[in-house]
PDB file of N, CA and C in Angstrom:
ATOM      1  N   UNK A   1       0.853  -1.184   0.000  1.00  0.00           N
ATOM      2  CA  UNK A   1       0.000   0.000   0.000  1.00  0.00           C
ATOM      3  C   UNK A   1       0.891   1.237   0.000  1.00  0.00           C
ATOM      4  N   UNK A   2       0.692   2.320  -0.972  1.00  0.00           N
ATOM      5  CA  UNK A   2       1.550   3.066  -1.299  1.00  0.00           C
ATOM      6  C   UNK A   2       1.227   4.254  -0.118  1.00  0.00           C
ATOM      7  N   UNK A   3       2.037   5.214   0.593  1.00  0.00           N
ATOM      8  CA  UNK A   3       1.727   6.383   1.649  1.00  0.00           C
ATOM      9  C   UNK A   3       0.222   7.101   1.025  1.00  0.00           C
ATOM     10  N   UNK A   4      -0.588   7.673   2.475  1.00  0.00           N
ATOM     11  CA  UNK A   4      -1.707   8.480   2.098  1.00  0.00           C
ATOM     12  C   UNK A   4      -1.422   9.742   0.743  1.00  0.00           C
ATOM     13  N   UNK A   5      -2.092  10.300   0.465  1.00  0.00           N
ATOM     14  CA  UNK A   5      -1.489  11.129  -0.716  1.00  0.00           C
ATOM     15  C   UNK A   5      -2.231  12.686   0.321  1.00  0.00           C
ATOM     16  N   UNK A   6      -1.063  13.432   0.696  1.00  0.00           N
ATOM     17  CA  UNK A   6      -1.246  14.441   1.342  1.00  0.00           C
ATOM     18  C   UNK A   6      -2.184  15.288   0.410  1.00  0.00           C
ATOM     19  N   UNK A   7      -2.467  15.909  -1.056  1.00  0.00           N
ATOM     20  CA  UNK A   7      -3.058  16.524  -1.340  1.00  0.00           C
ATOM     21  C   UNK A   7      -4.658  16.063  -1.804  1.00  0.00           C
ATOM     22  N   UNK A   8      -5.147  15.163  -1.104  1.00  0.00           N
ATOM     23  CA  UNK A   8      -6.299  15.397  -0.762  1.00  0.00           C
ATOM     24  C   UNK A   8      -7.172  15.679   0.861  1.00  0.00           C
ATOM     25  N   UNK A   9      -5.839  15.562   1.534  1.00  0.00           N
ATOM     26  CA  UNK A   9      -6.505  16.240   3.317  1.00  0.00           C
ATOM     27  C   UNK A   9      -7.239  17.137   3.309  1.00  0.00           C
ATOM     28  N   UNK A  10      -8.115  17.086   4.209  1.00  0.00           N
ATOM     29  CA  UNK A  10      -8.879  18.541   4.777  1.00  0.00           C
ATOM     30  C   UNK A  10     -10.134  18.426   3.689  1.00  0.00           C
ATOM     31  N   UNK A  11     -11.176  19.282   3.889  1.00  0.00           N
ATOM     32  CA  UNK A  11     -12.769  19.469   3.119  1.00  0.00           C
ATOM     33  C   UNK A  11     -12.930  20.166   1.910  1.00  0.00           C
ATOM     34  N   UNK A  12     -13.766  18.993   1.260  1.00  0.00           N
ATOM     35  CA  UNK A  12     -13.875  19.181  -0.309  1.00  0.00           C
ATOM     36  C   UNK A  12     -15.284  19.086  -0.323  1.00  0.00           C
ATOM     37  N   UNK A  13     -16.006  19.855  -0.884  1.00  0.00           N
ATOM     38  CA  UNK A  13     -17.832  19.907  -0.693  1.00  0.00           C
ATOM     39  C   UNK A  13     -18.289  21.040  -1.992  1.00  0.00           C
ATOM     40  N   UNK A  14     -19.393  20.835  -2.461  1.00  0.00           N
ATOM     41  CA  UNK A  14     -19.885  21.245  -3.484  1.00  0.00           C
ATOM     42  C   UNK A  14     -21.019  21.949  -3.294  1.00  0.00           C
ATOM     43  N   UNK A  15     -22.056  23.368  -4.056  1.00  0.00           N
ATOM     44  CA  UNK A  15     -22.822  23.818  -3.538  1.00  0.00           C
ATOM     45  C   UNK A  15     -24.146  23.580  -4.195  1.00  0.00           C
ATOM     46  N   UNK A  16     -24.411  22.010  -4.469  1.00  0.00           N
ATOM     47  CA  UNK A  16     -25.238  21.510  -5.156  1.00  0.00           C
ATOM     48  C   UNK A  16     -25.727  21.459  -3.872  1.00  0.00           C
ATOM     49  N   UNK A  17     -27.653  21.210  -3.990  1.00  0.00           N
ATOM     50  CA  UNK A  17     -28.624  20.911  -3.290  1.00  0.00           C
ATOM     51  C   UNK A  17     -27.847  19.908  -2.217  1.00  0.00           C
ATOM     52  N   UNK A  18     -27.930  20.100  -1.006  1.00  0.00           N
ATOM     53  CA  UNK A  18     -27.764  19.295   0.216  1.00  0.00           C
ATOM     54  C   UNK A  18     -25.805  19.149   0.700  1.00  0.00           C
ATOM     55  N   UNK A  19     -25.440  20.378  -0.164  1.00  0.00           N
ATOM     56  CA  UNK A  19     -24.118  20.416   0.531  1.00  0.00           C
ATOM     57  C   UNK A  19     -23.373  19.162   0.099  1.00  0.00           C
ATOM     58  N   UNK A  20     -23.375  18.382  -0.751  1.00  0.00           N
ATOM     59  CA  UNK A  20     -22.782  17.037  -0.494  1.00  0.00           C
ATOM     60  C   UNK A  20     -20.749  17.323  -0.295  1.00  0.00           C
ATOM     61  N   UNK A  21     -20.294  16.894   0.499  1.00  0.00           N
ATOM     62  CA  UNK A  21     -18.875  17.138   0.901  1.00  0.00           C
ATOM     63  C   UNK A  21     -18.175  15.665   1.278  1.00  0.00           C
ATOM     64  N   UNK A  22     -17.408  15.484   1.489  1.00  0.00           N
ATOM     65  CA  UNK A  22     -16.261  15.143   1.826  1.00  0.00           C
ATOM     66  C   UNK A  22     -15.082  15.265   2.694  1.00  0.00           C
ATOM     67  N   UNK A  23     -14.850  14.439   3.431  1.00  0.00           N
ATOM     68  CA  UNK A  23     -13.526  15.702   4.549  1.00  0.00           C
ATOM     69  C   UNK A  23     -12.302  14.471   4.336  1.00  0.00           C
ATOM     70  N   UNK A  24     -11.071  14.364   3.999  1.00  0.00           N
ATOM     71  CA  UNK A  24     -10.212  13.110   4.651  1.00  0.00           C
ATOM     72  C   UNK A  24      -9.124  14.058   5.373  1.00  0.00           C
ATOM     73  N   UNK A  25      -9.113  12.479   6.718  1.00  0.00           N
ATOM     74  CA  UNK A  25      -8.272  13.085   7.767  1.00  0.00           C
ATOM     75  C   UNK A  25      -6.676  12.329   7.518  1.00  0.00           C
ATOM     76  N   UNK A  26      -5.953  12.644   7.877  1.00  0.00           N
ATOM     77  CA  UNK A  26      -4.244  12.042   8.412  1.00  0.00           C
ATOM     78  C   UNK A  26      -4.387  10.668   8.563  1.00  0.00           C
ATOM     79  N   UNK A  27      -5.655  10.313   9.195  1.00  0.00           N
ATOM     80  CA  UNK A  27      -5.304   8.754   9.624  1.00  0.00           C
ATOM     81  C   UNK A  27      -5.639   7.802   8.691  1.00  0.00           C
ATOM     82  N   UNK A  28      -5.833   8.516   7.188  1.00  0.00           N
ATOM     83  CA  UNK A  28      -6.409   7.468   6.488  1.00  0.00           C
ATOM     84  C   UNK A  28      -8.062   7.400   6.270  1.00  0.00           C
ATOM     85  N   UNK A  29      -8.781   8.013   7.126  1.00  0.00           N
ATOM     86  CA  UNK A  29     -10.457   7.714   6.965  1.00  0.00           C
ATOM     87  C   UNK A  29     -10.785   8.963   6.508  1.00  0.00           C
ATOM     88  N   UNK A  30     -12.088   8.671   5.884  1.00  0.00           N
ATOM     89  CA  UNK A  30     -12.803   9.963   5.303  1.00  0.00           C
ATOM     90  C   UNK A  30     -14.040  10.078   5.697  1.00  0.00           C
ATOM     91  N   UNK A  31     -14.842  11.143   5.812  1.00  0.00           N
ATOM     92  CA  UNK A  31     -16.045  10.912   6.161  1.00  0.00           C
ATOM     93  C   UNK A  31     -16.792  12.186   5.390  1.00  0.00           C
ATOM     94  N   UNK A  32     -18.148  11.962   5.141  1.00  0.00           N
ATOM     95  CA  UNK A  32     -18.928  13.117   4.550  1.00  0.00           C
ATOM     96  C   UNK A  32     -20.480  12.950   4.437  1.00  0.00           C
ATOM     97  N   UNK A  33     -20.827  13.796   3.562  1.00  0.00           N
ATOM     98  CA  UNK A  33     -22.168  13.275   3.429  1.00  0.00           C
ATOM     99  C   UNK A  33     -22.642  13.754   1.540  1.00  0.00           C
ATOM    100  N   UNK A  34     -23.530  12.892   1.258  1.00  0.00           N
ATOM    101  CA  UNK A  34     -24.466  13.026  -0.365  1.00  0.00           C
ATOM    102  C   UNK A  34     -25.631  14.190  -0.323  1.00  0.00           C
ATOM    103  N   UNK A  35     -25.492  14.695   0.741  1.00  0.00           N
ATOM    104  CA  UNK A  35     -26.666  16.077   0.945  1.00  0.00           C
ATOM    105  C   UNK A  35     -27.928  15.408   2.073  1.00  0.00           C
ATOM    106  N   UNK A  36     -27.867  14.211   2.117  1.00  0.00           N
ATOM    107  CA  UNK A  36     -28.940  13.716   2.738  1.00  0.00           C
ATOM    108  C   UNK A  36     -28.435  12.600   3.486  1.00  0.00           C
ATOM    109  N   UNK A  37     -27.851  11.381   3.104  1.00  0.00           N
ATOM    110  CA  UNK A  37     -26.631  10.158   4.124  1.00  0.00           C
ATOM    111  C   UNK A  37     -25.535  10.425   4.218  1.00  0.00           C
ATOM    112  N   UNK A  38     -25.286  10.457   5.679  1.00  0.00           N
ATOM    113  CA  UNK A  38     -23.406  10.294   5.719  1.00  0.00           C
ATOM    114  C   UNK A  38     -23.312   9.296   5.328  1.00  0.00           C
ATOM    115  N   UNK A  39     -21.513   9.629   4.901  1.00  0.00           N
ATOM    116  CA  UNK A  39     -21.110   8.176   4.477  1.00  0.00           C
ATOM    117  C   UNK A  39     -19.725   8.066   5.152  1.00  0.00           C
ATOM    118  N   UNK A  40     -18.905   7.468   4.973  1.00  0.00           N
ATOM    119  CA  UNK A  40     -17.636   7.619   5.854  1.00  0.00           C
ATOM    120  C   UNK A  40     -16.814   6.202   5.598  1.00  0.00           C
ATOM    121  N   UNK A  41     -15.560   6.239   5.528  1.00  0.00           N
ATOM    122  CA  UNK A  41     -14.798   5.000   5.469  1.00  0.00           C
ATOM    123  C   UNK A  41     -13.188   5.139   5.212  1.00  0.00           C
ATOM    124  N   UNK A  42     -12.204   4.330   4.818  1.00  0.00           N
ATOM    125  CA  UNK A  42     -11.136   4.123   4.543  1.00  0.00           C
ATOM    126  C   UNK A  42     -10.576   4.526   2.890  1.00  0.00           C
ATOM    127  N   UNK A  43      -9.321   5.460   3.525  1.00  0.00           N
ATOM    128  CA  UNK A  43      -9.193   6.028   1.856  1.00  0.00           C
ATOM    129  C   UNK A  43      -7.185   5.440   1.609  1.00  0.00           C
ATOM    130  N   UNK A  44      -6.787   5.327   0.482  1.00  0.00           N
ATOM    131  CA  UNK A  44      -5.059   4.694   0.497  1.00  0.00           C
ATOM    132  C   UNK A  44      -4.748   5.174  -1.319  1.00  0.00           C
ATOM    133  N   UNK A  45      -3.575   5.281  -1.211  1.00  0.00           N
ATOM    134  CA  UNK A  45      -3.443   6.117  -2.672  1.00  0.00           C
ATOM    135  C   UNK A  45      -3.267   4.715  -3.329  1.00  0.00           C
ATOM    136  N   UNK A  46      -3.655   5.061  -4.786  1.00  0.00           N
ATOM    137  CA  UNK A  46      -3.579   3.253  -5.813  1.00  0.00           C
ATOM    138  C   UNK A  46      -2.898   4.263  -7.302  1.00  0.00           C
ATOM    139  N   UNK A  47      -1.916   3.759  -7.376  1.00  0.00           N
ATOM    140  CA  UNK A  47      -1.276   4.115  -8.816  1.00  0.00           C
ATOM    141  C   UNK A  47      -1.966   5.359  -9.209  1.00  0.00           C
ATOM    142  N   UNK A  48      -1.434   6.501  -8.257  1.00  0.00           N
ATOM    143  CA  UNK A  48      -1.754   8.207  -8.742  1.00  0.00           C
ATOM    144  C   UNK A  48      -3.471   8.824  -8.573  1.00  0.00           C
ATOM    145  N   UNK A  49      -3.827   7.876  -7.792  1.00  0.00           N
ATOM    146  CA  UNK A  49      -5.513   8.032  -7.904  1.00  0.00           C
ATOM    147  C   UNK A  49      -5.308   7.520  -6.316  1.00  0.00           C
ATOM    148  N   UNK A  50      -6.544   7.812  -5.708  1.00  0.00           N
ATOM    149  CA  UNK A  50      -6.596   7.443  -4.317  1.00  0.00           C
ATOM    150  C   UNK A  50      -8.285   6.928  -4.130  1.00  0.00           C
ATOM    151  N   UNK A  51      -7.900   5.642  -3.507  1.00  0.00           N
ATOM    152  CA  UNK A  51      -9.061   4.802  -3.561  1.00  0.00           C
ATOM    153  C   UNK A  51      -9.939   4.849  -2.498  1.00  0.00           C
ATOM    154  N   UNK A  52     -10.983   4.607  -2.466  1.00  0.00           N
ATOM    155  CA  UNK A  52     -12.025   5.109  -1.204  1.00  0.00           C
ATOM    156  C   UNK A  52     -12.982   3.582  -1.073  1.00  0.00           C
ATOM    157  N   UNK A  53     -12.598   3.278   0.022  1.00  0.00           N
ATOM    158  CA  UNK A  53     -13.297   2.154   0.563  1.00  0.00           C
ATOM    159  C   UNK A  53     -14.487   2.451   1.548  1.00  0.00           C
ATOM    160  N   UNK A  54     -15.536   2.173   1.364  1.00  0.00           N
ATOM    161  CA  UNK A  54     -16.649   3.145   1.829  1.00  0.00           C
ATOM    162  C   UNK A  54     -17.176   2.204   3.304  1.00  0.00           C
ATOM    163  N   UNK A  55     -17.589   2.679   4.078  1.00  0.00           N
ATOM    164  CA  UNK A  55     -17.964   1.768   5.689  1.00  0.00           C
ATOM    165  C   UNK A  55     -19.271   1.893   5.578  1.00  0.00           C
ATOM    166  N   UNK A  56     -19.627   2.718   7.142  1.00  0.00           N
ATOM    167  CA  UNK A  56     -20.843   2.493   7.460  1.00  0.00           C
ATOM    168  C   UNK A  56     -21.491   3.711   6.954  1.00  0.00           C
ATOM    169  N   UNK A  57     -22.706   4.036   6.286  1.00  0.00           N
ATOM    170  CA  UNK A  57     -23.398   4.760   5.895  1.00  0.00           C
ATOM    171  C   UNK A  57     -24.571   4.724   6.212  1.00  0.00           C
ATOM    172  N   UNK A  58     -25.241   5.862   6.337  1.00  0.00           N
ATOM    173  CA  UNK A  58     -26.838   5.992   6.530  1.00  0.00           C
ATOM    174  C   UNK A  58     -28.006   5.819   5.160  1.00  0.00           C
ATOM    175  N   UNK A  59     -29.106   5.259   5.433  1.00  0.00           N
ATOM    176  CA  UNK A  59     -29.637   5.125   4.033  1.00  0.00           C
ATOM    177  C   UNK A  59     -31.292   5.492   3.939  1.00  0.00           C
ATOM    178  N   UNK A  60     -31.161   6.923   4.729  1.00  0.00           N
ATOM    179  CA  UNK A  60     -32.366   7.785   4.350  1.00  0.00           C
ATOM    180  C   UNK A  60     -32.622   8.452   2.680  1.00  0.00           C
ATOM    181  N   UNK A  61     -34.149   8.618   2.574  1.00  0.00           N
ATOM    182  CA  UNK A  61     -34.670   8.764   1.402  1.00  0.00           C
ATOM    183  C   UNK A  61     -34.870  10.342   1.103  1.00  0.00           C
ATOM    184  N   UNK A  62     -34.154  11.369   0.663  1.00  0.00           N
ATOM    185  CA  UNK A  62     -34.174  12.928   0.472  1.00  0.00           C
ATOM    186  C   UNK A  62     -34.986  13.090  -0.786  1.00  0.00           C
ATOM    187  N   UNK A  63     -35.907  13.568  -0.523  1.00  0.00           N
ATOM    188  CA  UNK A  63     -36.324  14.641  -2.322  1.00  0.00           C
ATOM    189  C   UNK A  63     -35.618  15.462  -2.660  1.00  0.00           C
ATOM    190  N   UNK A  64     -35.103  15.258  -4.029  1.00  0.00           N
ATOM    191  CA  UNK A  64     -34.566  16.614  -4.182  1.00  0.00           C
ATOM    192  C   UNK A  64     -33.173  16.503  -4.052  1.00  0.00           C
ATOM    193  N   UNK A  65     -32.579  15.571  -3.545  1.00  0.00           N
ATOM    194  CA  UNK A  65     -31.089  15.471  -3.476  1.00  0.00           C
ATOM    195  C   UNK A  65     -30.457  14.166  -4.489  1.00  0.00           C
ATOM    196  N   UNK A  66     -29.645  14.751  -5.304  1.00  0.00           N
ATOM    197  CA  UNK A  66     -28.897  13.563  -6.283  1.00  0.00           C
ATOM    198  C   UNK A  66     -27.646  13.014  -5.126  1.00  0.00           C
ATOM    199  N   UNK A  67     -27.768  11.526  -4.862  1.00  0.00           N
ATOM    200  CA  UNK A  67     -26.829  11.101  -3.788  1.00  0.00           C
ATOM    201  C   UNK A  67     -25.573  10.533  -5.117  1.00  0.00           C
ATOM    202  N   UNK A  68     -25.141  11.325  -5.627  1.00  0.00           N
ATOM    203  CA  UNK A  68     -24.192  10.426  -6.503  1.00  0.00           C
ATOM    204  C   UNK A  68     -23.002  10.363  -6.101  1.00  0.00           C
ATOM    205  N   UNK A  69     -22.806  10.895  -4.690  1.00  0.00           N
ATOM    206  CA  UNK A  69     -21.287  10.791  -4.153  1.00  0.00           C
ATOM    207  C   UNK A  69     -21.545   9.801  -3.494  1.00  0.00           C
ATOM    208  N   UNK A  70     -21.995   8.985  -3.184  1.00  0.00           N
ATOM    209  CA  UNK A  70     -22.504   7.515  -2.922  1.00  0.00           C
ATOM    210  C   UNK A  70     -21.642   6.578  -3.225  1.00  0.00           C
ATOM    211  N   UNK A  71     -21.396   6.782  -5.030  1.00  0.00           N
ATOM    212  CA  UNK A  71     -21.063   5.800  -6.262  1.00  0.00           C
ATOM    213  C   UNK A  71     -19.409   6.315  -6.065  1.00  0.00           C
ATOM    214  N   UNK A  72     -18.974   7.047  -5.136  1.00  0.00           N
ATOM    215  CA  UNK A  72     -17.503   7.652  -4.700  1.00  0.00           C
ATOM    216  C   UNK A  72     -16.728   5.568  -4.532  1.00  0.00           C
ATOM    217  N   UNK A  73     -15.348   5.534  -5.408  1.00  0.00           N
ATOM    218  CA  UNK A  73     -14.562   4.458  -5.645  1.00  0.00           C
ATOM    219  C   UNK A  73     -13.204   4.993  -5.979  1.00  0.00           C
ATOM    220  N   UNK A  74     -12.921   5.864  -6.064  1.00  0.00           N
ATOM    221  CA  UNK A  74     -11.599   6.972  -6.512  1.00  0.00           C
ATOM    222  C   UNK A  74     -11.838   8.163  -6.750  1.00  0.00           C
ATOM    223  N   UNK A  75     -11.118   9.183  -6.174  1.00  0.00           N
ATOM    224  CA  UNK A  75     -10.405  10.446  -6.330  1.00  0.00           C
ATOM    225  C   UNK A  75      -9.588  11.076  -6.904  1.00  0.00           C
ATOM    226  N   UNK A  76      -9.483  12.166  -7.606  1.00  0.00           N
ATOM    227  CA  UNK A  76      -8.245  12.491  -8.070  1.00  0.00           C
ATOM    228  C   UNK A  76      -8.010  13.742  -7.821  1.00  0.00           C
ATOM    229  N   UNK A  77      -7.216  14.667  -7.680  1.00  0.00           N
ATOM    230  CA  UNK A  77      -7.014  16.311  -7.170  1.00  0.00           C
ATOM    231  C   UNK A  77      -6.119  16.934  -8.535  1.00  0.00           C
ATOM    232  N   UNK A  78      -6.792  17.725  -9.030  1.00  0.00           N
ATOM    233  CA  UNK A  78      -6.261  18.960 -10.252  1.00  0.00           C
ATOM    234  C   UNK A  78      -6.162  19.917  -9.138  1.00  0.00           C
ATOM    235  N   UNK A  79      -5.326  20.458  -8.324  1.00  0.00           N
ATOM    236  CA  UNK A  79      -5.259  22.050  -8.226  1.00  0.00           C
ATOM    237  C   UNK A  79      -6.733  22.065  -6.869  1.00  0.00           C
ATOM    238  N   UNK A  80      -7.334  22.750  -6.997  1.00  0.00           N
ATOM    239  CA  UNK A  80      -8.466  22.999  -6.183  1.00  0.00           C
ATOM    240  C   UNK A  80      -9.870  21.806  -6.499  1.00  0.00           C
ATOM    241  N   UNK A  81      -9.631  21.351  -7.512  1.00  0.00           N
ATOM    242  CA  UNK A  81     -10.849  20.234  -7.804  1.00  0.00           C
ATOM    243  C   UNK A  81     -10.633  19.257  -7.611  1.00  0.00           C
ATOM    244  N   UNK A  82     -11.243  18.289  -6.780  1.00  0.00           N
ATOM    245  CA  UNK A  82     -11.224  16.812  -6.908  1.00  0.00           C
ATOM    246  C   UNK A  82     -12.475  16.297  -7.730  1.00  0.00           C
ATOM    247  N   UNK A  83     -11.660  15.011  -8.720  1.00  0.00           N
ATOM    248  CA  UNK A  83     -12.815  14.987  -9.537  1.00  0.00           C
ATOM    249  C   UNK A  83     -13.188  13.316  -9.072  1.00  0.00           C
ATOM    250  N   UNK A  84     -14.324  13.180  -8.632  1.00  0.00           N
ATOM    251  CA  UNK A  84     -15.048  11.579  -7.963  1.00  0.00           C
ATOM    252  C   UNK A  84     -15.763  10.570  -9.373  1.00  0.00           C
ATOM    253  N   UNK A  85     -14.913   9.523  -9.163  1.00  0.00           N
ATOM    254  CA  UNK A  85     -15.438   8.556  -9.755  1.00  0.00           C
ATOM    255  C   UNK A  85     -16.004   7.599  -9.292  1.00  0.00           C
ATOM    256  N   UNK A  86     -16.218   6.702 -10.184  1.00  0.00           N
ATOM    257  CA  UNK A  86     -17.351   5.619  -9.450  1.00  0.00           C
ATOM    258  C   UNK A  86     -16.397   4.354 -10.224  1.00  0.00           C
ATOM    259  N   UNK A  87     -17.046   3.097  -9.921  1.00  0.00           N
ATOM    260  CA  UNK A  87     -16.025   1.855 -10.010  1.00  0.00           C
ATOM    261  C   UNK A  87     -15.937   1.298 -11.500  1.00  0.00           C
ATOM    262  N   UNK A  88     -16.345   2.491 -12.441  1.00  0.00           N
ATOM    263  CA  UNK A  88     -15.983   2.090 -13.679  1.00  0.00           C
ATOM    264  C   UNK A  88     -14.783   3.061 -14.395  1.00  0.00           C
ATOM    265  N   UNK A  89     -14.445   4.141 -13.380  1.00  0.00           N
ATOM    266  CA  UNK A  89     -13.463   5.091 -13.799  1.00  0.00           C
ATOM    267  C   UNK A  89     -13.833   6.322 -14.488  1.00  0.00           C
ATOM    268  N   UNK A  90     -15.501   6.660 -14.620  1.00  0.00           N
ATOM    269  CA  UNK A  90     -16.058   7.320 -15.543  1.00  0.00           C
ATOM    270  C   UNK A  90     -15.936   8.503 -13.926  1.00  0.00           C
ATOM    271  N   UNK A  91     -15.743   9.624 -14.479  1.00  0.00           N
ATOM    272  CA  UNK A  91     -16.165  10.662 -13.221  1.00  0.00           C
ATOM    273  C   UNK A  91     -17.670  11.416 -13.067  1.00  0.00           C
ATOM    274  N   UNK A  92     -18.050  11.204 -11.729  1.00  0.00           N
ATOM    275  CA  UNK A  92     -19.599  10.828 -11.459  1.00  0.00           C
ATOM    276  C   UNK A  92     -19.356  12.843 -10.733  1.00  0.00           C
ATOM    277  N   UNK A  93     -18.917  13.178 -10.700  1.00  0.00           N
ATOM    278  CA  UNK A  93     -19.282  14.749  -9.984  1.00  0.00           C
ATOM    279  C   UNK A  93     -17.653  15.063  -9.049  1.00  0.00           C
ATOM    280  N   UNK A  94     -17.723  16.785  -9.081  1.00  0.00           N
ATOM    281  CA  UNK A  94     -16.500  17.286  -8.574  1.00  0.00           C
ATOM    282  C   UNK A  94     -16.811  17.862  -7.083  1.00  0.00           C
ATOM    283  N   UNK A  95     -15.899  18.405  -6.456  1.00  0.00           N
ATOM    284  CA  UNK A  95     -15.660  18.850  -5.295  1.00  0.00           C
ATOM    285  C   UNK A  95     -14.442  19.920  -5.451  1.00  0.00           C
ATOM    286  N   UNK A  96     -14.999  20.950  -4.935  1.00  0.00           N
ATOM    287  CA  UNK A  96     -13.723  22.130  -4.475  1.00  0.00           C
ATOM    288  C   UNK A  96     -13.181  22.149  -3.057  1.00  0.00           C
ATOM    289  N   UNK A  97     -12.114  22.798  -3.073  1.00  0.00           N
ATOM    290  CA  UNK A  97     -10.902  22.470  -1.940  1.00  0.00           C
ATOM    291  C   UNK A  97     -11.870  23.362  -0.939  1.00  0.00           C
ATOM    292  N   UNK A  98     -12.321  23.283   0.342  1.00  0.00           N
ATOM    293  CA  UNK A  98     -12.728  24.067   1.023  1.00  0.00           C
ATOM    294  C   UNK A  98     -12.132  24.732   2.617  1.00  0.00           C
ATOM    295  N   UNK A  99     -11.932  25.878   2.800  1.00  0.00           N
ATOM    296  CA  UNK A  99     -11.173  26.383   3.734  1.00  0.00           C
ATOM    297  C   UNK A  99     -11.677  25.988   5.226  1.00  0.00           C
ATOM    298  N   UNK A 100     -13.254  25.124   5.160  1.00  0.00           N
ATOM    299  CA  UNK A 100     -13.793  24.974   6.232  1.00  0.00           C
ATOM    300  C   UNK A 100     -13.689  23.483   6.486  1.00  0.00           C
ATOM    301  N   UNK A 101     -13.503  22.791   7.980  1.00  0.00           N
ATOM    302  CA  UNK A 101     -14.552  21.836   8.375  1.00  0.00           C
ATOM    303  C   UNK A 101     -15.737  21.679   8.314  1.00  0.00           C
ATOM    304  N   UNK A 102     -16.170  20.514   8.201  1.00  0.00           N
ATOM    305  CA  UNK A 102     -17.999  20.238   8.036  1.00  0.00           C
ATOM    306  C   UNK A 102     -18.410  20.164   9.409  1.00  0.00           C
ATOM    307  N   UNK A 103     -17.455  20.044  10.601  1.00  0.00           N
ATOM    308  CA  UNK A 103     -17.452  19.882  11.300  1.00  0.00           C
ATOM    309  C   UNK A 103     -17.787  21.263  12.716  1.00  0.00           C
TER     310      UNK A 103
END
């Protein structure tokens, strides 16, 4: 397993309906939410991309909120954007670098 990849630490969140964000910490775990379920789990860098192993999540029903950070399976960081894919490599929605905790 190759070292965490320092430039995705700290909160990445988007200002689509329900806030959907992202936070990863130092120790390896990430946690966030799709605007409506947290989700949260284990993240490790894989050949220049950093892979997201997803845990325990909540699985309430929102109107109105697209949960497609859900389908989150890899990461990648341009500069201020992380762009989220899903487990076919196609990228499912972005995230900007954010100066805040969700917390």
């Amino acid at each position: 397993m190759e070292p965490i990849e320092s430039n995705v630490l700290g909160l990445w969140s988007s200002d689509e309906p329900g806030e959907p964000h992202l936070e990863f910490g130092e120790d390896g775990t990430f946690s966030g939410s799709d605007g409506c379920n947290g989700i949260g789990g284990e993240y490790f860098a894989d050949q220049g991309a950093v892979r997201v192993q997803l845990g325990a999540s909540t699985l309430k029903a929102c109107a109105d909120i697209d949960d497609w950070l859900r389908g989150v399976k890899t990461v990648t960081v341009d500069g201020d954007t992380m762009q989220v894919m899903n487990e076919n490599g196609d990228e499912i929605g972005q995230l900007q670098r954010s100066g805040e905790s969700a917390e």
